[in-house]
CSV table of C-alpha atoms and ligand atoms in Angstrom, one decimal:
chain,number,residue,atom,x,y,z
A,229,MET,CA,6.0,-15.2,53.6
A,230,ASN,CA,4.2,-13.7,50.6
A,231,ALA,CA,6.1,-12.8,47.4
A,232,VAL,CA,6.0,-12.4,43.6
A,233,VAL,CA,8.9,-14.4,42.1
A,234,PHE,CA,9.9,-14.0,38.4
A,235,TYR,CA,12.2,-15.5,35.9
A,236,SER,CA,12.7,-13.1,33.0
A,237,ASN,CA,15.3,-12.7,30.3
A,238,THR,CA,14.0,-9.9,28.1
A,239,GLY,CA,11.9,-8.1,30.7
A,240,GLN,CA,8.4,-9.1,29.7
A,241,SER,CA,7.7,-11.5,32.7
A,242,LYS,CA,9.4,-9.0,35.0
A,243,ALA,CA,7.0,-6.2,33.9
A,244,ILE,CA,4.0,-8.4,34.6
A,245,ALA,CA,5.5,-9.5,38.0
A,246,THR,CA,6.1,-5.9,38.9
A,247,TYR,CA,2.4,-5.2,38.3
A,248,PHE,CA,1.4,-8.0,40.7
A,249,ALA,CA,3.9,-6.9,43.3
A,250,ASN,CA,2.6,-3.4,43.2
A,251,GLN,CA,-1.1,-4.4,43.3
A,252,LEU,CA,-0.6,-6.9,46.1
A,253,GLY,CA,2.1,-5.1,48.1
A,254,TYR,CA,4.2,-8.2,48.0
A,255,PRO,CA,8.0,-8.1,47.7
A,256,LEU,CA,9.4,-8.9,44.2
A,257,ALA,CA,12.2,-11.5,43.8
A,258,ASP,CA,14.3,-12.6,40.9
A,259,MET,CA,14.4,-16.4,40.8
A,260,GLU,CA,18.0,-16.2,39.5
A,261,ILE,CA,19.2,-14.1,42.4
A,262,LYS,CA,17.7,-15.2,45.8
A,263,CYS,CA,14.5,-16.8,46.8
A,264,ALA,CA,12.9,-18.2,49.9
A,265,GLU,CA,11.9,-21.9,50.1
A,266,TYR,CA,8.5,-21.5,52.0
A,267,TYR,CA,5.7,-19.2,50.9
A,268,GLN,CA,2.2,-18.7,52.2
A,269,ASN,CA,1.1,-16.8,49.0
A,270,LEU,CA,3.3,-16.9,46.0
A,271,VAL,CA,2.7,-15.4,42.5
A,272,LEU,CA,5.2,-17.0,40.1
A,273,VAL,CA,5.7,-15.3,36.6
A,274,PHE,CA,7.9,-16.9,33.9
A,275,PRO,CA,8.1,-17.2,30.1
A,276,VAL,CA,7.1,-20.2,28.0
A,277,HIS,CA,10.2,-21.6,26.3
A,278,CYS,CA,9.6,-24.0,23.3
A,279,GLN,CA,6.1,-24.7,24.7
A,280,ASN,CA,7.7,-25.9,27.9
A,281,ILE,CA,8.5,-24.8,31.5
A,282,PRO,CA,12.1,-23.5,31.5
A,283,ASP,CA,14.4,-25.8,33.5
A,284,ILE,CA,15.3,-23.2,36.0
A,285,VAL,CA,11.6,-22.8,36.9
A,286,LYS,CA,11.2,-26.6,37.2
A,287,SER,CA,14.1,-26.6,39.7
A,288,PHE,CA,12.6,-23.7,41.7
A,289,LEU,CA,9.2,-25.5,41.8
A,290,LYS,CA,10.8,-28.7,43.0
A,291,ASN,CA,12.5,-27.0,45.9
A,292,ILE,CA,9.7,-24.9,47.4
A,293,SER,CA,6.8,-25.4,49.7
A,294,VAL,CA,3.8,-23.2,49.0
A,295,GLU,CA,0.3,-22.9,50.4
A,296,ASN,CA,-1.3,-20.8,47.7
A,297,LEU,CA,0.3,-20.7,44.4
A,298,THR,CA,-0.6,-18.4,41.4
A,299,VAL,CA,1.1,-19.3,38.1
A,300,VAL,CA,1.5,-16.8,35.3
A,301,ALA,CA,3.1,-17.8,32.0
A,302,THR,CA,4.1,-15.1,29.5
A,303,TYR,CA,4.3,-16.3,25.9
A,304,GLY,CA,5.3,-14.7,22.5
A,305,LYS,CA,1.9,-15.2,20.9
A,306,MET,CA,2.9,-18.3,19.1
A,307,CYS,CA,1.8,-21.2,21.4
A,308,CYS,CA,1.7,-21.3,25.2
A,309,GLY,CA,1.8,-25.1,25.3
A,310,ASN,CA,0.3,-26.7,28.4
A,311,VAL,CA,2.8,-25.4,31.0
A,312,LEU,CA,0.3,-24.4,33.8
A,313,TYR,CA,-1.4,-27.8,33.7
A,314,GLY,CA,2.1,-29.3,33.8
A,315,ILE,CA,3.0,-27.4,36.9
A,316,GLN,CA,-0.1,-28.6,38.7
A,317,LYS,CA,0.3,-32.2,37.5
A,318,ASN,CA,4.1,-32.5,38.2
A,319,TYR,CA,5.2,-30.0,40.8
A,320,GLN,CA,2.6,-28.1,42.9
A,321,LYS,CA,-1.1,-28.9,43.4
A,322,ASN,CA,-2.1,-25.9,45.5
A,323,ILE,CA,-3.0,-23.5,42.7
A,324,VAL,CA,-5.4,-20.7,43.3
A,325,ALA,CA,-5.1,-18.8,40.0
A,326,GLY,CA,-3.3,-19.0,36.6
A,327,ALA,CA,-2.9,-17.0,33.4
A,328,TYR,CA,-1.3,-17.2,30.0
A,329,ILE,CA,-0.3,-13.7,28.9
A,330,PRO,CA,0.7,-12.8,25.3
A,331,THR,CA,3.7,-10.5,25.2
A,332,LYS,CA,6.4,-9.4,22.9
A,333,HIS,CA,8.3,-12.4,21.5
A,334,SER,CA,12.0,-12.4,22.5
A,335,TYR,CA,12.9,-13.2,18.9
A,336,ILE,CA,10.8,-10.5,17.1
A,337,ASP,CA,12.2,-7.0,17.1
A,338,ASN,CA,9.1,-4.9,16.4
A,339,ASP,CA,6.6,-7.0,18.2
A,340,ASP,CA,4.3,-5.1,20.5
A,341,ALA,CA,4.2,-5.5,24.3
A,342,PHE,CA,1.6,-7.1,26.5
A,343,CYS,CA,-2.1,-6.8,27.2
A,344,ASP,CA,-4.0,-4.2,29.1
A,345,LEU,CA,-2.9,-4.8,32.7
A,346,ASP,CA,-6.4,-4.1,34.0
A,347,GLU,CA,-7.4,-7.5,32.5
A,348,LEU,CA,-5.3,-9.1,35.2
A,349,LYS,CA,-7.3,-7.6,38.1
A,350,PRO,CA,-9.4,-10.8,38.7
A,351,ILE,CA,-6.1,-12.6,39.5
A,352,VAL,CA,-5.2,-10.0,42.0
A,353,GLU,CA,-8.6,-10.4,43.7
A,354,LYS,CA,-8.2,-14.2,43.7
A,355,VAL,CA,-4.8,-14.0,45.3
A,356,LYS,CA,-6.3,-11.9,48.1
A,357,GLU,CA,-9.1,-14.4,48.6
A,358,PRO,CA,-7.6,-17.7,47.7
A,359,SER,CA,-9.4,-21.0,47.0
A,360,TYR,CA,-7.9,-24.0,45.0
A,361,ILE,CA,-8.7,-24.6,41.4
A,362,GLN,CA,-8.1,-27.4,38.9
A,363,LEU,CA,-6.3,-26.2,35.7
A,364,PRO,CA,-7.5,-27.7,32.4
A,365,ARG,CA,-5.3,-29.5,30.0
A,366,LEU,CA,-4.7,-27.4,26.8
A,367,TYR,CA,-3.5,-28.6,23.4
A,368,LYS,CA,0.3,-28.9,23.1
A,369,ASN,CA,2.0,-29.7,19.8
A,370,PRO,CA,3.4,-33.3,20.1
A,371,LEU,CA,6.6,-32.1,18.4
A,372,ALA,CA,7.2,-29.6,21.3
A,373,ASP,CA,8.9,-32.2,23.4
A,374,ILE,CA,11.4,-33.3,20.7
A,375,PHE,CA,14.7,-31.7,21.6
A,376,PRO,CA,13.3,-28.3,22.4
A,377,LYS,CA,16.6,-26.7,23.4
A,378,LEU,CA,18.4,-28.1,20.3
A,379,ARG,CA,15.6,-26.5,18.2
A,380,SER,CA,16.4,-23.1,19.6
A,381,ARG,CA,20.1,-23.6,19.2
A,382,ILE,CA,19.8,-24.5,15.6
A,383,GLY,CA,17.3,-21.8,14.8
A,384,LEU,CA,19.1,-18.8,16.1
A,385,ALA,CA,22.7,-17.6,16.3
A,386,ILE,CA,24.1,-14.9,18.7
A,387,GLN,CA,26.8,-13.0,17.0
A,388,LYS,CA,29.3,-10.6,18.5
A,389,SER,CA,30.0,-7.3,16.6
A,390,GLU,CA,33.0,-5.0,16.7
A,391,ASN,CA,31.1,-2.9,19.4
A,392,CYS,CA,32.2,-5.5,22.0
A,393,ASN,CA,34.8,-4.1,24.4
A,394,GLY,CA,35.2,-7.4,26.3
A,395,CYS,CA,33.5,-6.1,29.5
A,396,ASN,CA,32.1,-9.6,30.1
A,397,LEU,CA,28.8,-8.3,31.5
A,398,CYS,CA,27.1,-10.9,29.3
A,399,ALA,CA,29.0,-13.7,31.2
A,400,GLU,CA,28.0,-12.2,34.5
A,401,ARG,CA,24.3,-12.1,33.6
A,402,CYS,CA,24.2,-15.6,32.1
A,403,SER,CA,22.9,-18.2,34.6
A,404,PHE,CA,24.2,-21.1,32.6
A,405,GLY,CA,27.9,-20.3,32.0
A,406,ALA,CA,27.0,-20.2,28.3
A,407,ILE,CA,28.9,-17.1,27.1
A,408,LYS,CA,32.3,-15.6,27.6
A,409,SER,CA,33.5,-12.3,26.1
A,410,GLY,CA,30.6,-12.3,23.8
A,411,THR,CA,31.0,-15.8,22.4
A,412,THR,CA,28.4,-18.5,23.3
A,413,ASN,CA,29.1,-22.1,23.9
A,414,ARG,CA,26.9,-25.3,23.8
A,415,LYS,CA,25.2,-24.5,27.1
A,416,CYS,CA,23.4,-21.5,25.5
A,417,ILE,CA,19.6,-21.9,25.5
A,418,ARG,CA,19.1,-18.7,23.3
A,419,CYS,CA,17.2,-16.9,26.1
A,420,LEU,CA,18.8,-13.6,25.0
A,421,LYS,CA,19.6,-12.4,28.5
A,422,CYS,CA,23.1,-11.6,27.3
A,423,VAL,CA,21.8,-9.6,24.3
A,424,GLU,CA,19.5,-7.6,26.5
A,425,ALA,CA,22.3,-7.0,29.1
A,426,CYS,CA,24.9,-5.7,26.7
A,427,PRO,CA,25.3,-1.9,27.3
A,428,ARG,CA,26.9,-1.5,23.8
A,429,GLN,CA,24.4,-3.5,21.9
A,430,ALA,CA,27.3,-5.6,20.7
A,431,LEU,CA,25.4,-8.9,20.5
A,432,LYS,CA,23.0,-9.4,17.6
A,433,ILE,CA,20.7,-12.3,16.8
A,434,LYS,CA,20.5,-14.1,13.4
A,435,LEU,CA,17.5,-16.2,12.8
A,436,GLY,CA,17.7,-19.3,10.6
A,437,MET,CA,15.1,-19.6,7.8
A,438,PRO,CA,12.9,-22.3,9.5
A,439,LEU,CA,12.6,-20.2,12.6
A,440,LYS,CA,11.9,-17.0,10.5
A,441,LEU,CA,9.1,-18.8,8.7
A,442,TYR,CA,7.7,-20.2,12.0
A,443,LEU,CA,7.6,-16.7,13.5
A,444,ARG,CA,5.7,-15.4,10.6
A,445,LYS,CA,2.8,-17.7,11.4
A,446,LYS,CA,-0.5,-16.3,12.6
A,447,LYS,CA,-0.3,-15.0,16.2
A,448,SER,CA,-2.6,-15.5,19.1
A,449,ASN,CA,-3.3,-12.5,21.2
A,450,LYS,CA,-5.4,-14.5,23.7
A,451,ILE,CA,-5.1,-13.8,27.3
A,452,ILE,CA,-6.3,-16.8,29.3
A,453,ILE,CA,-7.2,-16.4,32.9
A,454,TYR,CA,-8.1,-19.1,35.5
A,455,VAL,CA,-9.5,-18.0,38.8
B,112,LIG,C1,14.1,-20.0,24.1
B,112,LIG,C2,12.8,-19.4,23.9
B,112,LIG,C3,11.7,-20.2,23.5
B,112,LIG,C4,10.4,-19.6,23.4
B,112,LIG,N1,9.4,-20.4,23.0
B,112,LIG,C5,8.1,-19.8,22.9
B,112,LIG,C6,7.0,-20.6,22.5
B,112,LIG,O1,7.1,-21.9,22.4
B,112,LIG,N2,5.8,-20.0,22.3
B,112,LIG,C7,5.7,-18.7,22.4
B,112,LIG,O2,4.6,-18.2,22.2
B,112,LIG,N3,6.7,-17.9,22.8
B,112,LIG,C8,7.9,-18.4,23.0
B,112,LIG,N4,9.0,-17.6,23.4
B,112,LIG,C9,8.8,-16.2,23.6
B,112,LIG,C10,8.7,-15.9,25.1
B,112,LIG,O3,7.9,-16.8,25.8
B,112,LIG,C11,8.1,-14.5,25.4
B,112,LIG,O4,8.7,-13.6,24.5
B,112,LIG,C12,8.3,-14.2,26.8
B,112,LIG,O5,7.3,-13.2,27.2
B,112,LIG,C13,9.6,-13.7,27.2
B,112,LIG,O6,9.7,-13.4,28.6
B,112,LIG,P1,10.9,-12.7,29.3
B,112,LIG,O7,11.1,-11.3,28.5
B,112,LIG,O8,10.4,-12.5,30.6
B,112,LIG,O9,12.1,-13.6,29.2
B,112,LIG,C14,10.3,-18.2,23.5
B,112,LIG,C15,11.4,-17.4,23.9
B,112,LIG,C16,12.6,-18.0,24.1
B,112,LIG,C17,13.8,-17.1,24.5
């Protein structure tokens, strides 16, 4: 089968995935809900987390068989790491196209959205006429692999306000069992799916000083495409 599969917490990757699904006429599937195990043509869209591939995406990649894979990583204009190369090296060799797309950063309120979608047309064309490519290795900060999840956990707190009416939608949406009635536990990876899901905006984020300073660094608006 052909499909566009996405993993998305704050909607950026989902918006890009929807674009590809519409352009290609492929069904759109949420990785966290239900996906097939075999694909002829698959476009996979997911966010970079701490310059790495999110664990849930790694598990998905381990369990599928795919003939022609297109990999699209969204990133919050800080650093995209080397995740696409990592996919080809460690999980799936049959890659026909790839892209790093700068988007709104999950942790920055007034950040702007993503690129002009027309820039993604070469990828659509390559999916339609696939041939394999070798992805280059990019620079990745050597510190990125040092306790990435712990860094997010220390850098950011999710706080419940009095708006919370205990509906527990946050717990329903969380794939990790990391929140109950608005209170997070140690399993939380700070992906902010719960914050996004709350209909009463009862969950707020509080950034620690080191993360605040890091997010003030110069941003990269570079879209990188491999076809
Ligand atoms: C836990 C976490 C870690 C992140 N790490 C990075 C990063 O290393 N570099 C970067 O540029 N953006 C980073 N971001 C920002 C996201 O990659 C970016 O906002 C992405 O488009 C969010 O996609 P989504 O809305 O589909 O979840 C991170 C976001 C989260 C939640």
